[in-house]
mmCIF file of C-alpha atoms and ligand atoms in Angstrom:
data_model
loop_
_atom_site.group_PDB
_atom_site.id
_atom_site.type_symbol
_atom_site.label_atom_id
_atom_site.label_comp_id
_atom_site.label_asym_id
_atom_site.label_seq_id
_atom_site.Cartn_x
_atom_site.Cartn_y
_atom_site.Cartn_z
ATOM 1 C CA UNK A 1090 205.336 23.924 139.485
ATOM 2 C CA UNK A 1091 204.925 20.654 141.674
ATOM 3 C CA UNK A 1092 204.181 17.344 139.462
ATOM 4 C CA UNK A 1093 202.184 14.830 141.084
ATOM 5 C CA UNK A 1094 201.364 11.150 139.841
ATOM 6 C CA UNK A 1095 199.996 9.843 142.595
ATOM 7 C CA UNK A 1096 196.145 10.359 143.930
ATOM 8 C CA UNK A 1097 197.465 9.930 147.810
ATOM 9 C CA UNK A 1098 200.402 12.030 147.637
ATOM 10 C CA UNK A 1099 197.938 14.792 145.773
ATOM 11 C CA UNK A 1100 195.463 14.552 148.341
ATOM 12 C CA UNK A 1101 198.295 14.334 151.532
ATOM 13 C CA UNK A 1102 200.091 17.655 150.010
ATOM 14 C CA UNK A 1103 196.356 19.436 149.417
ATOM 15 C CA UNK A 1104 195.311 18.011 152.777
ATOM 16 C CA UNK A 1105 198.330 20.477 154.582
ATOM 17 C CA UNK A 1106 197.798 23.093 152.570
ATOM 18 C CA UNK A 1107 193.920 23.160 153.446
ATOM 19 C CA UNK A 1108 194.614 23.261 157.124
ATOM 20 C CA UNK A 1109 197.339 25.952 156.791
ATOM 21 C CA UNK A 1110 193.923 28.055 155.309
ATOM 22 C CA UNK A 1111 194.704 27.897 151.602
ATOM 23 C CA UNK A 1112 192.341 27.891 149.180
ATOM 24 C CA UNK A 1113 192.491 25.487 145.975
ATOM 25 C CA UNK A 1114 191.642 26.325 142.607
ATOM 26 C CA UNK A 1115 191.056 23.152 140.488
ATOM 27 C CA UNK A 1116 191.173 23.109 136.348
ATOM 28 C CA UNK A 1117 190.362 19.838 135.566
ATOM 29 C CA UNK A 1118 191.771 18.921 131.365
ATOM 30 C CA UNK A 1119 192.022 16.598 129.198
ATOM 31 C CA UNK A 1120 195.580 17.895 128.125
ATOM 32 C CA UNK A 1121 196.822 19.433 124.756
ATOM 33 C CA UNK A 1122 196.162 22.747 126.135
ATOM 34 C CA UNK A 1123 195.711 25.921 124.062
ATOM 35 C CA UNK A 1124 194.729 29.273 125.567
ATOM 36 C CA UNK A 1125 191.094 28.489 126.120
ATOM 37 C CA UNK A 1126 192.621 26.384 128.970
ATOM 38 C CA UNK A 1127 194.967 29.294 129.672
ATOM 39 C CA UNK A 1128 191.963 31.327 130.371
ATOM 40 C CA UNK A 1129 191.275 28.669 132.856
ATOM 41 C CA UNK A 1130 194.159 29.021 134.855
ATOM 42 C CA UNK A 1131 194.512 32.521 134.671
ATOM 43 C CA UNK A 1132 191.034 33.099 135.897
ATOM 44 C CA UNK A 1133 191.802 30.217 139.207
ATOM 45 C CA UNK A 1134 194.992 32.809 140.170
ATOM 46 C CA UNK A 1135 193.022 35.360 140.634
ATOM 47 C CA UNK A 1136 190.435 33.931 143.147
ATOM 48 C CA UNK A 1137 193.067 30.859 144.806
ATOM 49 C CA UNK A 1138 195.892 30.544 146.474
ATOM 50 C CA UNK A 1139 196.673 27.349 145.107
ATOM 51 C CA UNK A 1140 195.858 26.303 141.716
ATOM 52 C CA UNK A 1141 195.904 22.553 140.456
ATOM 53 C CA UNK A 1142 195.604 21.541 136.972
ATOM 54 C CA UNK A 1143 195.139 17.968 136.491
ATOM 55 C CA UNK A 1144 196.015 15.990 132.768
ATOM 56 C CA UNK A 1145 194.130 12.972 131.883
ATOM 57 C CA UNK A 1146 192.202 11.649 128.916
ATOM 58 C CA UNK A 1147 190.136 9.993 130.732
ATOM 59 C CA UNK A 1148 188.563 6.608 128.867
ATOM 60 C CA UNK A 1149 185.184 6.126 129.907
ATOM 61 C CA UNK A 1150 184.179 9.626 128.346
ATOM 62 C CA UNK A 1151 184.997 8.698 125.203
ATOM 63 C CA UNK A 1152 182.238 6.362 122.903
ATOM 64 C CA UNK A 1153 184.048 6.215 120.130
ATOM 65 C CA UNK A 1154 187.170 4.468 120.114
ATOM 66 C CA UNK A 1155 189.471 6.762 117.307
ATOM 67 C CA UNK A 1156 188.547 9.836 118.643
ATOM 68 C CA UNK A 1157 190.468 8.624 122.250
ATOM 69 C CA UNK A 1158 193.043 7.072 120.241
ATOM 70 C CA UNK A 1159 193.510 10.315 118.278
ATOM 71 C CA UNK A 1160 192.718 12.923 121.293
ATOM 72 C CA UNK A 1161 196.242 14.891 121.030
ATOM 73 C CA UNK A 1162 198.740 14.464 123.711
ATOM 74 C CA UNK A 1163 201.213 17.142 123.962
ATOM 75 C CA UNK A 1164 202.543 16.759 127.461
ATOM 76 C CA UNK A 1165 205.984 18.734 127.310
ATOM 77 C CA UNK A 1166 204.158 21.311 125.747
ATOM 78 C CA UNK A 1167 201.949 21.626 128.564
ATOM 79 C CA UNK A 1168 204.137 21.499 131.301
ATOM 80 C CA UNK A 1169 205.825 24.529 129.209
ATOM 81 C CA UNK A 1170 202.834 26.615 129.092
ATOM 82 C CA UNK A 1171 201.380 25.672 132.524
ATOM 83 C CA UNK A 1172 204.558 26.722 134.223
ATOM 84 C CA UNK A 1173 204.353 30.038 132.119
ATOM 85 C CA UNK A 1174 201.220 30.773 133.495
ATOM 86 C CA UNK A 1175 202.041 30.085 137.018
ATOM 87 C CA UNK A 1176 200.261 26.679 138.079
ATOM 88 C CA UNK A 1177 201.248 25.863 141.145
ATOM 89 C CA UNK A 1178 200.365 21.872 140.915
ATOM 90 C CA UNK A 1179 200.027 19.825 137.730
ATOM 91 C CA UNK A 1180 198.255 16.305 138.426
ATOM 92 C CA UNK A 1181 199.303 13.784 136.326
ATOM 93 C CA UNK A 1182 197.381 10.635 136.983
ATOM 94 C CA UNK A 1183 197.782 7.208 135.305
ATOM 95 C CA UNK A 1184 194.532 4.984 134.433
ATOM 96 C CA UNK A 1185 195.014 3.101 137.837
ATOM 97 C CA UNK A 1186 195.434 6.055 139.958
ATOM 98 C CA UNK A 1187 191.461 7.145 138.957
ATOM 99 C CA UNK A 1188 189.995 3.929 138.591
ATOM 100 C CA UNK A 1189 191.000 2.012 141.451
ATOM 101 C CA UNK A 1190 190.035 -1.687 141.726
ATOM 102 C CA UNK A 1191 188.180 -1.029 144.774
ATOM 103 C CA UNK A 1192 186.046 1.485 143.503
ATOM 104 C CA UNK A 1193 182.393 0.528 143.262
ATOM 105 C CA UNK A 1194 181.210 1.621 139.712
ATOM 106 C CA UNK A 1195 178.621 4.166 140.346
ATOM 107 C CA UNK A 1196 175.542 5.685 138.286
ATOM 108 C CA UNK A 1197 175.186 9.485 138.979
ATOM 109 C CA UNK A 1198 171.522 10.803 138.927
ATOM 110 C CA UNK A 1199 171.711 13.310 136.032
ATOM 111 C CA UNK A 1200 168.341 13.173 134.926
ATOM 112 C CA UNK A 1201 166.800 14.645 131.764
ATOM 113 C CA UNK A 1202 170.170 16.102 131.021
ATOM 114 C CA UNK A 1203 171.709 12.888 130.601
ATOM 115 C CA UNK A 1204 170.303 11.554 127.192
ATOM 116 C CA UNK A 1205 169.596 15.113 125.299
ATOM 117 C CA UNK A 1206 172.292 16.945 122.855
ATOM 118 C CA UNK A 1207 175.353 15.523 123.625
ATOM 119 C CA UNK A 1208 174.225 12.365 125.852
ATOM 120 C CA UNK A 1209 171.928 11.632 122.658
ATOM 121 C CA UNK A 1210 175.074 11.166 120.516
ATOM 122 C CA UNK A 1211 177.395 10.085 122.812
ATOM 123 C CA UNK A 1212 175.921 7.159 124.953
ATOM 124 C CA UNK A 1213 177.331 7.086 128.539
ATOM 125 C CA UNK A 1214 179.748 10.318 127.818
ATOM 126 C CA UNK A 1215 178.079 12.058 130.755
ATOM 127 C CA UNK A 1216 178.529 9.125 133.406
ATOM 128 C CA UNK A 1217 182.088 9.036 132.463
ATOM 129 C CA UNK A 1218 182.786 12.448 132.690
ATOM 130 C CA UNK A 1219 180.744 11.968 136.325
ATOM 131 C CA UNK A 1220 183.161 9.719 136.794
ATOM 132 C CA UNK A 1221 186.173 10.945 136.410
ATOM 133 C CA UNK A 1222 185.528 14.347 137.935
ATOM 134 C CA UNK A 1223 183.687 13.034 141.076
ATOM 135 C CA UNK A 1224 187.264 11.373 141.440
ATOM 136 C CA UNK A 1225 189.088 13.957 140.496
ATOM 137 C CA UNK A 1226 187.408 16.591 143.271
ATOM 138 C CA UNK A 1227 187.244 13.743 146.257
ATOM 139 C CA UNK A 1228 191.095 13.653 145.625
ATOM 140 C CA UNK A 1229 191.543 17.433 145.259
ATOM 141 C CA UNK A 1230 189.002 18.733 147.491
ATOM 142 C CA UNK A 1231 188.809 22.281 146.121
ATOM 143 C CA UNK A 1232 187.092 25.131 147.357
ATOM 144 C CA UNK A 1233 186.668 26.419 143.413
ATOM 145 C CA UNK A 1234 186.435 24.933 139.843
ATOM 146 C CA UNK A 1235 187.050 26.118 137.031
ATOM 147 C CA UNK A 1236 185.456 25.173 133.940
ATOM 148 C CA UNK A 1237 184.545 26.627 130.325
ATOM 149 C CA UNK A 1238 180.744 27.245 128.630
ATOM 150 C CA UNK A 1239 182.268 25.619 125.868
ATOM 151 C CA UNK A 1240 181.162 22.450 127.523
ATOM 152 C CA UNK A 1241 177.815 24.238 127.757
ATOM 153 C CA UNK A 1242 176.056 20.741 128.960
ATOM 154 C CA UNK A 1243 179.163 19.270 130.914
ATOM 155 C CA UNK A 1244 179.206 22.808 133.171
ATOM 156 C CA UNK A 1245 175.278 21.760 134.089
ATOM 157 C CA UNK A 1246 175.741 18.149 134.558
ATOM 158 C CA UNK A 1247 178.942 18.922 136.773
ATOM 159 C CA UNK A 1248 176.782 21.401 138.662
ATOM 160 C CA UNK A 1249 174.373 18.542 138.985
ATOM 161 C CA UNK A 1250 177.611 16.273 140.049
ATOM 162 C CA UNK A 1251 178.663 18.630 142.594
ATOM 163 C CA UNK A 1252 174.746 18.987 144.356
ATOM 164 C CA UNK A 1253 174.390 15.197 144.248
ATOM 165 C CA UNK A 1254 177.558 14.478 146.227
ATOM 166 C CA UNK A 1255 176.095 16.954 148.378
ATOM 167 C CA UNK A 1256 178.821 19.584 148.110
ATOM 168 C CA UNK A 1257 177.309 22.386 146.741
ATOM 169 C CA UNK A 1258 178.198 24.865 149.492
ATOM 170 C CA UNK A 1259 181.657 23.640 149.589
ATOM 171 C CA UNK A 1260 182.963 23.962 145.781
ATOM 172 C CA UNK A 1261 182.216 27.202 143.880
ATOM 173 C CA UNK A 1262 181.775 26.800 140.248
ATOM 174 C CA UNK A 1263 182.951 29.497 138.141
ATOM 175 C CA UNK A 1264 182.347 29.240 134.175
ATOM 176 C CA UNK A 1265 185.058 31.062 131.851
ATOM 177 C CA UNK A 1266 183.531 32.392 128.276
ATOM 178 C CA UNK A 1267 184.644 30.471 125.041
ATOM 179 C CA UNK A 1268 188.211 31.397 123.548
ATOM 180 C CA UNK A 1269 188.356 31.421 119.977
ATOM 181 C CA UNK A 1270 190.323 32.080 117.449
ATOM 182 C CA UNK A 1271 190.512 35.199 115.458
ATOM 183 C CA UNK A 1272 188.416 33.151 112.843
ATOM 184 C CA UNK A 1273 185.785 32.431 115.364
ATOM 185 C CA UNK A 1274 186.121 29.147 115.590
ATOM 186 C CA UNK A 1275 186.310 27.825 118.954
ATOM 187 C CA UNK A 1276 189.469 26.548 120.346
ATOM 188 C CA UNK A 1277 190.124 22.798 120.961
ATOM 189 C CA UNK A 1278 192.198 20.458 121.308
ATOM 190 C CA UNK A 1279 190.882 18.440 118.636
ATOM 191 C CA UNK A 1280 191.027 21.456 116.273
ATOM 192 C CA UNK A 1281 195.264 20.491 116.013
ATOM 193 C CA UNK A 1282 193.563 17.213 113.977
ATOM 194 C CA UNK A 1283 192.003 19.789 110.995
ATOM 195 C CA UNK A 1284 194.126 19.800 107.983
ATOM 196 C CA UNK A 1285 194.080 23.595 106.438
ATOM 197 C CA UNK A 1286 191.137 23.408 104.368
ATOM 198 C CA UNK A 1287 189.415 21.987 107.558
ATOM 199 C CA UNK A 1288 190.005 24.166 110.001
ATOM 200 C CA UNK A 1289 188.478 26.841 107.624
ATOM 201 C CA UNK A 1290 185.418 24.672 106.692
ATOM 202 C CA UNK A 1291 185.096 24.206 110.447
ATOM 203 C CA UNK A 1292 184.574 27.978 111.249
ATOM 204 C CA UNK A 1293 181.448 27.402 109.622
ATOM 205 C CA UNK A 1294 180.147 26.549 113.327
ATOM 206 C CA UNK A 1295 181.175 29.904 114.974
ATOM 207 C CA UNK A 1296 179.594 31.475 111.779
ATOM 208 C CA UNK A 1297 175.944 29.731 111.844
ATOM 209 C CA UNK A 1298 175.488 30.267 115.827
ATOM 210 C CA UNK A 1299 176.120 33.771 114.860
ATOM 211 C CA UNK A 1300 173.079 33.236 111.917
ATOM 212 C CA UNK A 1301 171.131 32.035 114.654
ATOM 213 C CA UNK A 1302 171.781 35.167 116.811
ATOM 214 C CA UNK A 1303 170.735 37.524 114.269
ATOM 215 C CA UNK A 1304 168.197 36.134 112.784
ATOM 216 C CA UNK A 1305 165.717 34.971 115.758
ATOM 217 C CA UNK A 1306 162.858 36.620 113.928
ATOM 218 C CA UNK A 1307 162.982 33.318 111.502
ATOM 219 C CA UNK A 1308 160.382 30.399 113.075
ATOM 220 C CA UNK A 1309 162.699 28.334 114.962
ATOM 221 C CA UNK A 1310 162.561 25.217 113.478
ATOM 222 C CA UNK A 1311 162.906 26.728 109.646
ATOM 223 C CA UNK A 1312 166.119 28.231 111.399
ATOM 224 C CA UNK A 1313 167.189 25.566 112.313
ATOM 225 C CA UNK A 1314 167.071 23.705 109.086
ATOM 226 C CA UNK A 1315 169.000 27.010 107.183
ATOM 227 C CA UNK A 1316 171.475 26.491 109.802
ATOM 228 C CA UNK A 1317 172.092 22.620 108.710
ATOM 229 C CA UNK A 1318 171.838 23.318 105.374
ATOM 230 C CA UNK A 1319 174.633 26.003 105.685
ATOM 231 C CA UNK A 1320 176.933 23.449 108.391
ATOM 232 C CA UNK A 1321 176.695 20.749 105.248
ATOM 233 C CA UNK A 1322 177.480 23.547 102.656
ATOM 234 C CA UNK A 1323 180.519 23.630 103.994
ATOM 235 C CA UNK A 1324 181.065 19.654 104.297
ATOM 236 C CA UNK A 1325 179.889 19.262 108.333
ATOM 237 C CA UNK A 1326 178.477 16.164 109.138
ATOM 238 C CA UNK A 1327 175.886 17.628 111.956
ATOM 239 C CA UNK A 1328 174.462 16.067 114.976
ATOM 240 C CA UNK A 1329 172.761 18.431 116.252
ATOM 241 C CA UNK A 1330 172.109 22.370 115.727
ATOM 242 C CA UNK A 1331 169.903 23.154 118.454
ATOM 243 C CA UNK A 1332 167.956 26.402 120.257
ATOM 244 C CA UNK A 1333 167.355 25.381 123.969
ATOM 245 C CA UNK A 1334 166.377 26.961 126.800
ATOM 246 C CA UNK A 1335 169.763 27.915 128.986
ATOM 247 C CA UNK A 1336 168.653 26.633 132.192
ATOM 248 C CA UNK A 1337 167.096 23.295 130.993
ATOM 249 C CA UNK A 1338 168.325 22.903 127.953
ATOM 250 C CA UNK A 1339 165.173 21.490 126.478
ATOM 251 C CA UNK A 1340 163.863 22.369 123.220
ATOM 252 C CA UNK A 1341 162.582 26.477 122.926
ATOM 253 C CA UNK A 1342 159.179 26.290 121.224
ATOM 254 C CA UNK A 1343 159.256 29.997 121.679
ATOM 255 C CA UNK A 1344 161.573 33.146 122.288
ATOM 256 C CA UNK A 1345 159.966 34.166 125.737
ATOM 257 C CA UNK A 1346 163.371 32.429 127.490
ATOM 258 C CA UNK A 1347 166.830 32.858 127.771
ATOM 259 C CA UNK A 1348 168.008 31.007 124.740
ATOM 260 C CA UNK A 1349 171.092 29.531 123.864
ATOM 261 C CA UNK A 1350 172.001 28.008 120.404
ATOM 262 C CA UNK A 1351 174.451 24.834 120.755
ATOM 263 C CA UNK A 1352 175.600 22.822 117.781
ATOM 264 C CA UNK A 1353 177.703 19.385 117.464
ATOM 265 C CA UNK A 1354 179.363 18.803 113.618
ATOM 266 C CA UNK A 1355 181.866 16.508 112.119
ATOM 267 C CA UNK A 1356 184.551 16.973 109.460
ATOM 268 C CA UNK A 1357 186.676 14.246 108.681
ATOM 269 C CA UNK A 1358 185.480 12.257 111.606
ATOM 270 C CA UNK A 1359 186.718 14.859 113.916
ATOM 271 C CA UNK A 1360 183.511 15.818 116.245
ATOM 272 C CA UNK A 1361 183.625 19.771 117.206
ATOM 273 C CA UNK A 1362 180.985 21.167 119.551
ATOM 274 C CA UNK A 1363 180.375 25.072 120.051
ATOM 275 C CA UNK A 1364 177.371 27.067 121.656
ATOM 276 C CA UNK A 1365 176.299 30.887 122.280
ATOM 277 C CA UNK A 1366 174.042 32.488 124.261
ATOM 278 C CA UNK A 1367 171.418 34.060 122.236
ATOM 279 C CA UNK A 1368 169.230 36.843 124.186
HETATM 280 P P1 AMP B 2329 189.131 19.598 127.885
HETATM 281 O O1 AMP B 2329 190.624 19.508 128.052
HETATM 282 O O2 AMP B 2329 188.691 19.771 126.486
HETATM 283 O O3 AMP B 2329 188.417 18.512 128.644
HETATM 284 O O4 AMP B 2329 188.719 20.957 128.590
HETATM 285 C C1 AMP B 2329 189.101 21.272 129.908
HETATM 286 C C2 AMP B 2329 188.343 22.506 130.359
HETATM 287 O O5 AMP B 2329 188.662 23.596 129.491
HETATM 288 C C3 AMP B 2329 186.824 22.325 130.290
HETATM 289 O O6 AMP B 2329 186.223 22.939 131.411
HETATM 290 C C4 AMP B 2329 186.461 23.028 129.009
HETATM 291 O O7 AMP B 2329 185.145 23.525 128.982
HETATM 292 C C5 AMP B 2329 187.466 24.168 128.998
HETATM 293 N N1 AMP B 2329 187.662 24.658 127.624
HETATM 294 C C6 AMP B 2329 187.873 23.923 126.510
HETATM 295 N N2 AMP B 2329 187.944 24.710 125.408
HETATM 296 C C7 AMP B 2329 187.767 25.983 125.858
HETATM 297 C C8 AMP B 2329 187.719 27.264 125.207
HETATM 298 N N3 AMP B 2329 187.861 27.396 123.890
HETATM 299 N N4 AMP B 2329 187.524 28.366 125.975
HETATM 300 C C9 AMP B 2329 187.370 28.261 127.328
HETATM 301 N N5 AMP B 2329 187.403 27.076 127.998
HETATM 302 C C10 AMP B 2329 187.589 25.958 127.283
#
């Protein structure tokens, strides 16, 4: 596996490999990978020739300032379990290498999507995550991307991203199911931050989107408050526990959609977010 630092010498090698008719598979992280990632890469061999995984914690996502000074980095780790897996390319950007002085700062026309679920709690997370991948796929210039439904939202708003820029026929998106963990929880890398007890609180989640699933016969907003009540039970701090439409992701008043249940909880200050499709 090739490391890379630099955006230029990223985009010069990619550039080559383009015009010799490869085809690039891009995994774009945030690091401290687990096999939810994995899935990620494996899934990129199979359709690409190329696959490029690039590491950054990227600043403007985050609104609150612990949880980027906490976000786990395990970059040897990584490395380890990226060449395991076969990536071809791992890019390792600094700060400067994404935002560039002369970079204009731009605001990317996300619509209704932008200030529901996790746009509500998190002010300016989507523009930021705009940001950074915009920059990320100008440098990379894949022909596929690889991302996971456990960012339910971020796969729509990237879609949105990706026909903005006007390069919808030129990137393929393809979205990987959620690992989890035998418990059911979902894995991330902010579950490493759960002490024990935590982590088995925090299955909780996994366990009240499968409530929802069975039990759609319940008015939906009386569901909804069960499935609070049971998140605090177990010591969650919720945001949100929501039953949206999948394509929108506005509010179902009714079941006559394709539903999706998506739900955002604390413990300890550590924010987890989960979702599952629901008919
Ligand atoms: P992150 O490093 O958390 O920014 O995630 C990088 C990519 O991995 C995103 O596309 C995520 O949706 C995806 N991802 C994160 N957790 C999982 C999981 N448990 N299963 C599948 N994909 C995941």
């Amino acid at each position: 596996m090739i490391i890379i630092k630099l955006a230029n010498d990223l985009a010069k090698y990619l550039k080559q490999k383009i015009n010799e008719g490869q085809k690039i598979g891009f995994v774009p992280t945030m690091g401290a990978l687990h096999d939810g990632h994995v899935s990620l890469i494996t899934e990129a061999k199979k359709n690409s020739s190329i696959v490029v995984c690039s590491i950054f914690v990227n600043p403007t996502q985050f609104n609150n300032e612990d949880d980027f000074k906490y976000y786990p980095v395990t970059i040897e780790k990584d490395i380890e379990l990226l060449i395991k897996y076969g990536c071809d390319i791992l890019f390792l950007p600094n700060r400067e290498e994404i935002y560039t002085k002369s970079q204009v700062p731009k605001k990317y026309p996300l619509g209704k999507l932008e200030n529901i679920l996790e746009g509500y709690y998190r002010p300016g997370h989507f523009q930021g995550v705009c940001q950074v991948v915009d920059r990320l796929l100008k440098i990379a210039e894949p022909d596929q991307l690889y991302i996971g439904q456990k960012d339910f939202q971020q796969c729509k708003v990237i879609a949105r991203l990706i026909e903005s820029e006007g390069k919808k026929d030129q990137i393929k998106i393809h979205i990987s199911p959620t690992l989890r963990e035998k418990s059911g929880l979902a894995m991330s890398s902010r579950n490493m931050r759960l002490s024990k007890d935590e982590y088995h609180n925090a299955t909780a989640i996994y366990e009240t989107l499968l409530f929802i699933k069975q039990n759609l016969h319940i008015e939906i907003n009386e569901l909804k408050k069960t499935s609070i009540k049971k998140l605090e039970a177990k010591g969650l701090v919720v945001d949100y526990v929501e039953i949206a439409n999948r394509n929108n992701l506005q509010t179902a008043q009714n079941l006559n959609q394709p539903l999706i249940g998506l739900i955002a909880a604390s413990i300890n200050g550590i924010r987890l977010i989960d979702n599952m499709l629901l008919n």
